[in-house]
Amino acid sequence: MQDRAVTTRQTILTTAAEVIIERGYGGASISQITARAGVAAGAVYFHFRSKEGIAHALLGVDLLEGLPPRRGPALQYWSDLALLMAQRLDTDPKVRAAPYLAALADNHDGWTSPWPAWRATVARPLHAAEREGELQSHVQPEAVAELLISAWAGMAGHRTPGTAQAQMRTFLDCCLPGIAMPAVAARPEQHL
């Protein structure tokens, strides 16, 4: 795709996410999206077949976007991933709209739920932490991944934008001592 087309597509997605956050999926319309984005309806339909196509694109959010490759301990990487997810809730409407749309996925034919992929993304560094001896023996990586995704989705629904990072830090402060081996929990933080 040419640079201009990529920029237009991102503008449409960002604007659509803003409208969906404000009005709900059912209350959002292509005309509202085009008016706010300053693009013609033809531009929207060039990139997306319908409002549902926009929703599909928003459901495809990449949780790892912006996260550097792992260089240190797996549990630190997981913590950094959690903080990045929260930061993106605070700063990227596309990410903020994704959990809302995911909650609707079961009620829309043809929508693929992103929850399993999101859980798998969050569980991978936890499985690595388990293999590397960073987790306490009772910890189940899949259960902790589910807990993080649930907390993150709850943060997305919070009506005060800009608070997800602080909420995630509190979540991690509560969670890490219960899952990390004592020696790992005692290491200084190296968050993003």
Coordinates of N, CA and C in Angstrom, one line a residue:
M1 N 0.8 -1.2 0.0 CA 0.0 0.0 0.0 C 0.9 1.2 0.0
Q2 N 0.5 2.2 -0.7 CA 1.2 3.5 -0.8 C 1.1 4.2 0.6
D3 N 2.1 5.1 0.8 CA 2.1 5.8 2.1 C 0.8 6.6 2.4
R4 N 0.3 7.2 1.4 CA -1.0 8.0 1.6 C -2.1 7.1 1.9
A5 N -2.2 5.9 1.2 CA -3.3 5.0 1.5 C -3.1 4.4 2.9
V6 N -1.9 4.1 3.4 CA -1.7 3.6 4.7 C -2.1 4.7 5.7
T7 N -1.8 5.9 5.5 CA -2.1 7.0 6.4 C -3.6 7.2 6.5
T8 N -4.3 7.1 5.3 CA -5.8 7.3 5.3 C -6.4 6.1 6.0
R9 N -5.9 4.9 5.8 CA -6.5 3.7 6.5 C -6.3 3.9 8.0
Q10 N -5.2 4.4 8.5 CA -5.0 4.5 9.9 C -5.8 5.7 10.5
T11 N -6.0 6.7 9.7 CA -6.9 7.8 10.1 C -8.3 7.3 10.3
I12 N -8.8 6.5 9.3 CA -10.1 6.0 9.4 C -10.3 5.1 10.6
L13 N -9.3 4.2 10.8 CA -9.4 3.3 12.0 C -9.4 4.1 13.3
T14 N -8.5 5.0 13.4 CA -8.4 5.8 14.7 C -9.7 6.6 14.9
T15 N -10.2 7.2 13.9 CA -11.5 8.0 14.0 C -12.6 7.0 14.3
A16 N -12.7 5.9 13.6 CA -13.8 4.9 13.9 C -13.7 4.5 15.3
A17 N -12.5 4.2 15.8 CA -12.4 3.8 17.2 C -12.9 4.9 18.2
E18 N -12.6 6.1 17.9 CA -13.0 7.2 18.7 C -14.6 7.3 18.8
V19 N -15.2 7.2 17.6 CA -16.6 7.2 17.5 C -17.3 6.0 18.2
I20 N -16.7 4.9 18.0 CA -17.2 3.7 18.6 C -17.1 3.8 20.2
I21 N -16.0 4.3 20.7 CA -15.8 4.5 22.1 C -16.9 5.5 22.6
E22 N -17.2 6.5 21.9 CA -18.1 7.5 22.3 C -19.6 7.1 22.2
R23 N -19.9 6.4 21.1 CA -21.3 6.2 20.8 C -21.7 4.7 20.9
G24 N -20.7 3.8 21.0 CA -21.0 2.4 21.0 C -21.0 1.9 19.5
Y25 N -20.8 0.6 19.3 CA -20.8 0.1 17.9 C -22.1 0.4 17.2
G26 N -23.2 0.1 17.9 CA -24.5 0.3 17.2 C -24.8 1.8 16.9
G27 N -24.2 2.7 17.7 CA -24.5 4.1 17.5 C -23.5 4.8 16.6
A28 N -22.5 4.1 16.2 CA -21.5 4.7 15.3 C -21.9 4.4 13.8
S29 N -21.7 5.4 13.0 CA -22.1 5.3 11.6 C -20.9 5.7 10.7
I30 N -20.9 5.2 9.5 CA -19.9 5.5 8.5 C -19.9 7.0 8.3
S31 N -21.1 7.7 8.2 CA -21.1 9.1 8.0 C -20.5 9.9 9.1
Q32 N -20.7 9.4 10.4 CA -20.0 10.1 11.5 C -18.5 9.9 11.4
I33 N -18.1 8.7 11.0 CA -16.6 8.5 10.9 C -16.0 9.3 9.8
T34 N -16.7 9.4 8.6 CA -16.1 10.2 7.5 C -16.1 11.6 7.8
A35 N -17.2 12.1 8.5 CA -17.2 13.6 8.8 C -16.1 13.9 9.8
R36 N -15.9 13.1 10.8 CA -14.8 13.4 11.8 C -13.4 13.2 11.2
A37 N -13.3 12.2 10.3 CA -11.9 11.9 9.8 C -11.6 12.8 8.6
G38 N -12.6 13.5 8.1 CA -12.3 14.4 6.9 C -12.0 13.6 5.7
V39 N -12.6 12.5 5.5 CA -12.4 11.7 4.3 C -13.8 11.4 3.7
A40 N -13.7 11.1 2.4 CA -14.9 10.7 1.7 C -15.3 9.3 2.0
A41 N -16.6 9.0 1.9 CA -17.1 7.7 2.1 C -16.4 6.7 1.2
G42 N -16.1 7.1 0.0 CA -15.4 6.3 -1.0 C -14.0 5.8 -0.4
A43 N -13.4 6.6 0.3 CA -12.1 6.2 0.9 C -12.3 5.2 2.0
V44 N -13.4 5.3 2.8 CA -13.7 4.2 3.7 C -14.0 2.9 3.0
Y45 N -14.8 3.0 2.0 CA -15.2 1.7 1.3 C -14.1 1.2 0.4
F46 N -13.1 2.0 0.1 CA -11.9 1.5 -0.5 C -11.1 0.5 0.4
H47 N -11.0 0.9 1.7 CA -10.3 0.2 2.6 C -11.1 -0.9 3.4
F48 N -12.4 -0.6 3.5 CA -13.2 -1.5 4.3 C -14.6 -1.7 3.6
R49 N -15.1 -2.9 3.6 CA -16.4 -3.2 2.9 C -17.6 -2.6 3.7
S50 N -17.4 -2.4 5.0 CA -18.5 -1.9 5.8 C -18.0 -1.5 7.2
K51 N -18.9 -1.1 8.0 CA -18.6 -0.8 9.4 C -18.1 -2.0 10.1
E52 N -18.6 -3.2 9.7 CA -18.2 -4.4 10.3 C -16.7 -4.7 9.9
G53 N -16.4 -4.3 8.7 CA -15.0 -4.5 8.3 C -14.0 -3.7 9.1
I54 N -14.5 -2.5 9.5 CA -13.7 -1.6 10.4 C -13.5 -2.3 11.7
A55 N -14.6 -2.9 12.2 CA -14.6 -3.6 13.5 C -13.6 -4.8 13.5
H56 N -13.6 -5.5 12.4 CA -12.7 -6.6 12.2 C -11.2 -6.1 12.3
A57 N -11.0 -5.0 11.6 CA -9.6 -4.5 11.7 C -9.2 -4.1 13.1
L58 N -10.1 -3.5 13.8 CA -9.9 -3.0 15.2 C -9.7 -4.2 16.1
L59 N -10.4 -5.3 15.8 CA -10.2 -6.5 16.6 C -8.9 -7.2 16.4
G60 N -8.2 -6.8 15.3 CA -6.9 -7.4 15.0 C -5.7 -6.7 15.6
V61 N -6.0 -5.9 16.7 CA -4.9 -5.1 17.3 C -3.8 -6.0 17.7
D62 N -2.6 -5.6 17.5 CA -1.4 -6.4 17.9 C -0.9 -5.9 19.2
L63 N -1.0 -6.7 20.3 CA -0.7 -6.3 21.6 C 0.8 -6.1 21.7
L64 N 1.6 -6.7 20.9 CA 3.1 -6.6 21.0 C 3.7 -5.4 20.2
E65 N 2.8 -4.6 19.5 CA 3.3 -3.5 18.7 C 3.9 -2.5 19.7
G66 N 5.2 -2.1 19.4 CA 5.9 -1.2 20.2 C 6.7 -1.8 21.3
L67 N 6.6 -3.1 21.5 CA 7.4 -3.7 22.6 C 8.7 -4.2 22.0
P68 N 9.8 -3.8 22.5 CA 11.1 -4.3 21.9 C 11.3 -5.8 22.2
P69 N 12.1 -6.4 21.4 CA 12.3 -7.9 21.7 C 12.8 -8.1 23.1
R70 N 12.5 -9.3 23.6 CA 13.0 -9.6 24.9 C 14.5 -9.7 25.0
R71 N 15.0 -9.0 26.0 CA 16.5 -9.0 26.3 C 16.8 -9.5 27.7
G72 N 15.9 -9.5 28.5 CA 16.1 -9.8 29.9 C 15.2 -11.0 30.4
P73 N 15.0 -10.9 31.7 CA 14.1 -12.0 32.3 C 12.7 -12.0 31.7
A74 N 12.2 -13.2 31.6 CA 10.9 -13.4 31.0 C 9.8 -12.7 31.8
L75 N 9.8 -12.7 33.1 CA 8.8 -12.1 33.9 C 8.9 -10.5 33.8
Q76 N 10.1 -10.0 33.6 CA 10.2 -8.6 33.3 C 9.6 -8.2 32.0
Y77 N 9.8 -9.1 31.0 CA 9.2 -8.9 29.7 C 7.6 -8.9 29.8
W78 N 7.1 -9.8 30.6 CA 5.7 -9.9 30.8 C 5.2 -8.6 31.4
S79 N 5.9 -8.1 32.4 CA 5.5 -6.9 33.1 C 5.6 -5.7 32.2
D80 N 6.6 -5.7 31.3 CA 6.7 -4.6 30.4 C 5.6 -4.7 29.3
L81 N 5.2 -5.9 28.9 CA 4.1 -6.1 28.0 C 2.8 -5.5 28.7
A82 N 2.6 -5.9 29.9 CA 1.4 -5.4 30.6 C 1.3 -3.9 30.7
L83 N 2.5 -3.2 31.0 CA 2.5 -1.8 31.0 C 2.3 -1.1 29.6
L84 N 2.9 -1.8 28.6 CA 2.7 -1.3 27.3 C 1.2 -1.4 26.9
M85 N 0.6 -2.5 27.2 CA -0.8 -2.6 26.9 C -1.7 -1.5 27.5
A86 N -1.3 -1.2 28.8 CA -2.0 -0.1 29.5 C -1.7 1.2 28.9
Q87 N -0.4 1.5 28.5 CA -0.1 2.7 27.9 C -0.8 2.9 26.6
R88 N -1.0 1.9 25.9 CA -1.7 2.0 24.6 C -3.2 2.2 24.8
L89 N -3.7 1.7 25.9 CA -5.1 2.0 26.2 C -5.3 3.5 26.4
D90 N -4.3 4.1 27.1 CA -4.3 5.5 27.4 C -4.1 6.4 26.2
T91 N -3.4 5.9 25.2 CA -2.9 6.8 24.1 C -3.5 6.4 22.7
D92 N -4.0 5.2 22.5 CA -4.4 4.7 21.2 C -5.9 4.3 21.2
P93 N -6.7 5.1 20.6 CA -8.2 4.8 20.6 C -8.4 3.4 19.9
K94 N -7.6 3.0 19.0 CA -7.8 1.7 18.4 C -7.7 0.6 19.4
V95 N -6.7 0.7 20.3 CA -6.5 -0.3 21.3 C -7.6 -0.2 22.3
R96 N -8.0 1.0 22.7 CA -9.1 1.2 23.7 C -10.4 0.6 23.2
A97 N -10.7 0.7 21.9 CA -11.9 0.1 21.3 C -11.9 -1.4 21.2
A98 N -10.7 -2.0 21.1 CA -10.6 -3.4 20.8 C -11.3 -4.3 21.9
P99 N -11.0 -4.1 23.2 CA -11.7 -5.0 24.2 C -13.2 -4.8 24.2
Y100 N -13.7 -3.6 23.9 CA -15.1 -3.3 23.8 C -15.7 -4.1 22.7
L101 N -15.1 -4.1 21.5 CA -15.6 -4.8 20.4 C -15.5 -6.3 20.6
A102 N -14.4 -6.7 21.3 CA -14.2 -8.2 21.6 C -15.4 -8.7 22.4
A103 N -15.9 -7.9 23.3 CA -17.0 -8.3 24.1 C -18.2 -8.5 23.3
L104 N -18.3 -7.9 22.2 CA -19.5 -8.0 21.3 C -19.3 -9.2 20.3
A105 N -18.1 -9.7 20.2 CA -17.8 -10.7 19.1 C -18.7 -11.9 19.1
D106 N -19.1 -12.4 20.3 CA -19.9 -13.6 20.4 C -21.3 -13.3 19.9
N107 N -21.8 -12.1 19.8 CA -23.1 -11.8 19.4 C -23.2 -11.4 17.9
H108 N -22.1 -11.4 17.2 CA -22.0 -11.0 15.8 C -21.5 -12.2 14.9
D109 N -22.3 -12.7 14.1 CA -21.9 -13.7 13.2 C -20.7 -13.3 12.3
G110 N -19.8 -14.1 12.2 CA -18.6 -13.8 11.4 C -17.5 -13.1 12.1
W111 N -17.7 -12.6 13.3 CA -16.7 -11.9 14.0 C -15.9 -13.0 14.7
T112 N -14.6 -12.9 14.7 CA -13.7 -13.8 15.4 C -13.2 -13.1 16.7
S113 N -13.4 -13.9 17.7 CA -13.0 -13.3 19.0 C -11.5 -13.3 19.2
P114 N -11.0 -12.2 19.5 CA -9.5 -12.1 19.7 C -9.0 -12.6 21.1
W115 N -10.0 -12.9 22.0 CA -9.6 -13.2 23.4 C -8.5 -14.4 23.4
P116 N -8.8 -15.5 22.7 CA -7.8 -16.6 22.7 C -6.4 -16.1 22.2
A117 N -6.3 -15.3 21.2 CA -5.0 -14.8 20.7 C -4.4 -13.9 21.7
W118 N -5.2 -13.0 22.3 CA -4.6 -12.1 23.3 C -4.1 -12.9 24.5
R119 N -4.9 -13.9 25.0 CA -4.4 -14.7 26.1 C -3.1 -15.4 25.8
A120 N -3.0 -15.9 24.6 CA -1.8 -16.6 24.2 C -0.6 -15.7 24.1
T121 N -0.8 -14.5 23.6 CA 0.3 -13.5 23.6 C 0.8 -13.2 25.0
V122 N -0.1 -13.0 25.9 CA 0.2 -12.7 27.3 C 0.8 -13.9 28.0
A123 N 0.4 -15.1 27.7 CA 0.8 -16.3 28.3 C 2.2 -16.7 27.9
R124 N 2.6 -16.4 26.7 CA 4.0 -16.8 26.2 C 5.1 -16.4 27.2
P125 N 5.2 -15.2 27.6 CA 6.3 -14.9 28.5 C 6.2 -15.5 29.8
L126 N 4.9 -15.8 30.3 CA 4.7 -16.4 31.5 C 5.2 -17.9 31.5
H127 N 5.0 -18.6 30.3 CA 5.5 -19.9 30.2 C 7.0 -19.9 30.2
A128 N 7.6 -18.9 29.5 CA 9.0 -18.8 29.5 C 9.5 -18.6 31.0
A129 N 8.8 -17.7 31.7 CA 9.2 -17.5 33.1 C 9.1 -18.7 33.9
E130 N 8.1 -19.5 33.7 CA 8.0 -20.8 34.4 C 9.2 -21.7 34.0
R131 N 9.5 -21.9 32.8 CA 10.6 -22.7 32.4 C 12.0 -22.2 33.0
E132 N 12.1 -20.9 33.1 CA 13.3 -20.3 33.6 C 13.4 -20.2 35.1
G133 N 12.4 -20.7 35.8 CA 12.4 -20.8 37.3 C 12.0 -19.5 37.9
E134 N 11.3 -18.6 37.2 CA 11.0 -17.3 37.8 C 9.7 -17.3 38.5
L135 N 8.8 -18.3 38.3 CA 7.5 -18.3 38.9 C 7.5 -19.3 40.1
Q136 N 6.6 -19.0 41.1 CA 6.4 -19.9 42.2 C 5.7 -21.1 41.6
S137 N 5.9 -22.3 42.3 CA 5.5 -23.6 41.8 C 4.0 -23.7 41.6
H138 N 3.2 -22.9 42.4 CA 1.7 -23.0 42.3 C 1.1 -22.2 41.1
V139 N 1.9 -21.4 40.5 CA 1.4 -20.5 39.5 C 1.1 -21.2 38.2
Q140 N -0.1 -20.9 37.6 CA -0.5 -21.5 36.3 C -0.5 -20.3 35.3
P141 N 0.5 -20.4 34.4 CA 0.6 -19.2 33.4 C -0.7 -18.9 32.7
E142 N -1.5 -19.9 32.3 CA -2.7 -19.5 31.6 C -3.7 -18.8 32.5
A143 N -3.7 -19.1 33.7 CA -4.7 -18.5 34.7 C -4.2 -17.0 34.9
V144 N -2.9 -16.8 35.0 CA -2.4 -15.5 35.2 C -2.6 -14.6 34.0
A145 N -2.4 -15.2 32.8 CA -2.7 -14.5 31.5 C -4.1 -14.1 31.5
E146 N -5.0 -15.0 31.8 CA -6.5 -14.7 31.8 C -6.7 -13.5 32.8
L147 N -6.1 -13.5 33.9 CA -6.3 -12.5 34.9 C -5.8 -11.1 34.3
L148 N -4.7 -11.1 33.7 CA -4.2 -9.9 33.1 C -5.1 -9.4 32.0
I149 N -5.5 -10.2 31.1 CA -6.4 -9.8 30.0 C -7.7 -9.3 30.6
S150 N -8.2 -9.9 31.6 CA -9.5 -9.4 32.2 C -9.3 -8.1 32.8
A151 N -8.2 -7.9 33.5 CA -7.9 -6.6 34.2 C -7.7 -5.5 33.1
W152 N -7.0 -5.8 32.0 CA -6.8 -4.9 30.9 C -8.1 -4.5 30.3
A153 N -9.0 -5.5 30.0 CA -10.3 -5.2 29.4 C -11.1 -4.3 30.3
G154 N -11.0 -4.5 31.6 CA -11.7 -3.7 32.6 C -11.2 -2.2 32.5
M155 N -9.9 -2.1 32.4 CA -9.2 -0.8 32.3 C -9.7 -0.1 31.1
A156 N -9.9 -0.8 30.0 CA -10.4 -0.2 28.7 C -11.8 0.4 28.9
G157 N -12.6 -0.2 29.7 CA -13.9 0.3 29.9 C -14.0 1.4 30.9
H158 N -12.9 1.7 31.6 CA -12.9 2.8 32.6 C -13.2 4.1 31.9
R159 N -14.0 4.9 32.5 CA -14.4 6.2 31.8 C -13.4 7.3 32.0
T160 N -12.3 7.1 32.7 CA -11.4 8.2 32.8 C -10.1 7.9 32.0
P161 N -10.0 8.4 30.8 CA -8.8 8.1 30.0 C -7.6 8.6 30.7
G162 N -6.5 7.9 30.4 CA -5.2 8.3 31.0 C -4.9 7.7 32.3
T163 N -5.8 6.8 32.8 CA -5.6 6.1 34.1 C -5.1 4.7 34.0
A164 N -5.1 4.1 32.8 CA -4.8 2.7 32.7 C -3.4 2.3 33.2
Q165 N -2.4 3.2 32.9 CA -1.0 2.9 33.3 C -0.9 2.8 34.8
A166 N -1.5 3.8 35.5 CA -1.5 3.7 37.0 C -2.2 2.5 37.5
Q167 N -3.3 2.2 36.9 CA -4.1 1.0 37.3 C -3.2 -0.3 37.1
M168 N -2.5 -0.3 35.9 CA -1.7 -1.5 35.6 C -0.6 -1.6 36.6
R169 N 0.0 -0.5 37.0 CA 1.1 -0.6 38.0 C 0.6 -1.1 39.3
T170 N -0.6 -0.7 39.7 CA -1.2 -1.2 40.9 C -1.4 -2.7 40.8
F171 N -2.0 -3.1 39.6 CA -2.2 -4.5 39.4 C -0.9 -5.3 39.5
L172 N 0.1 -4.9 38.9 CA 1.4 -5.6 38.9 C 2.0 -5.6 40.3
D173 N 1.9 -4.5 41.1 CA 2.3 -4.4 42.4 C 1.6 -5.5 43.3
C174 N 0.4 -5.7 43.0 CA -0.4 -6.7 43.8 C -0.1 -8.1 43.3
C175 N 0.1 -8.3 42.0 CA 0.2 -9.6 41.4 C 1.6 -10.2 41.5
L176 N 2.6 -9.4 41.2 CA 4.0 -10.0 41.1 C 4.4 -10.7 42.3
P177 N 4.2 -10.1 43.5 CA 4.7 -10.9 44.7 C 4.0 -12.2 44.9
G178 N 2.8 -12.4 44.3 CA 2.2 -13.7 44.5 C 2.6 -14.7 43.4
I179 N 3.2 -14.3 42.3 CA 3.6 -15.2 41.3 C 5.1 -15.4 41.1
A180 N 5.9 -14.4 41.5 CA 7.3 -14.4 41.2 C 8.0 -15.1 42.4
M181 N 9.1 -15.8 42.1 CA 10.0 -16.4 43.1 C 10.5 -15.2 43.9
P182 N 10.7 -15.4 45.2 CA 11.2 -14.3 46.1 C 12.4 -13.5 45.5
A183 N 13.4 -14.3 45.0 CA 14.6 -13.7 44.4 C 14.3 -12.8 43.2
V184 N 13.3 -13.3 42.4 CA 12.9 -12.5 41.2 C 12.1 -11.3 41.6
A185 N 11.3 -11.4 42.6 CA 10.5 -10.3 43.1 C 11.3 -9.2 43.7
A186 N 12.5 -9.6 44.2 CA 13.4 -8.6 44.9 C 14.2 -7.8 43.9
R187 N 14.3 -8.2 42.6 CA 15.0 -7.5 41.6 C 14.5 -6.1 41.4
P188 N 15.3 -5.1 41.1 CA 14.8 -3.8 40.8 C 14.0 -3.8 39.5
E189 N 13.0 -3.0 39.4 CA 12.2 -2.9 38.2 C 12.9 -2.2 37.1
Q190 N 12.6 -2.6 35.9 CA 13.2 -2.0 34.7 C 12.1 -1.7 33.7
H191 N 10.9 -1.2 34.2 CA 9.8 -1.0 33.3 C 10.1 -0.1 32.2
L192 N 9.3 -0.1 31.2 CA 9.4 0.7 30.0 C 9.6 2.2 30.4

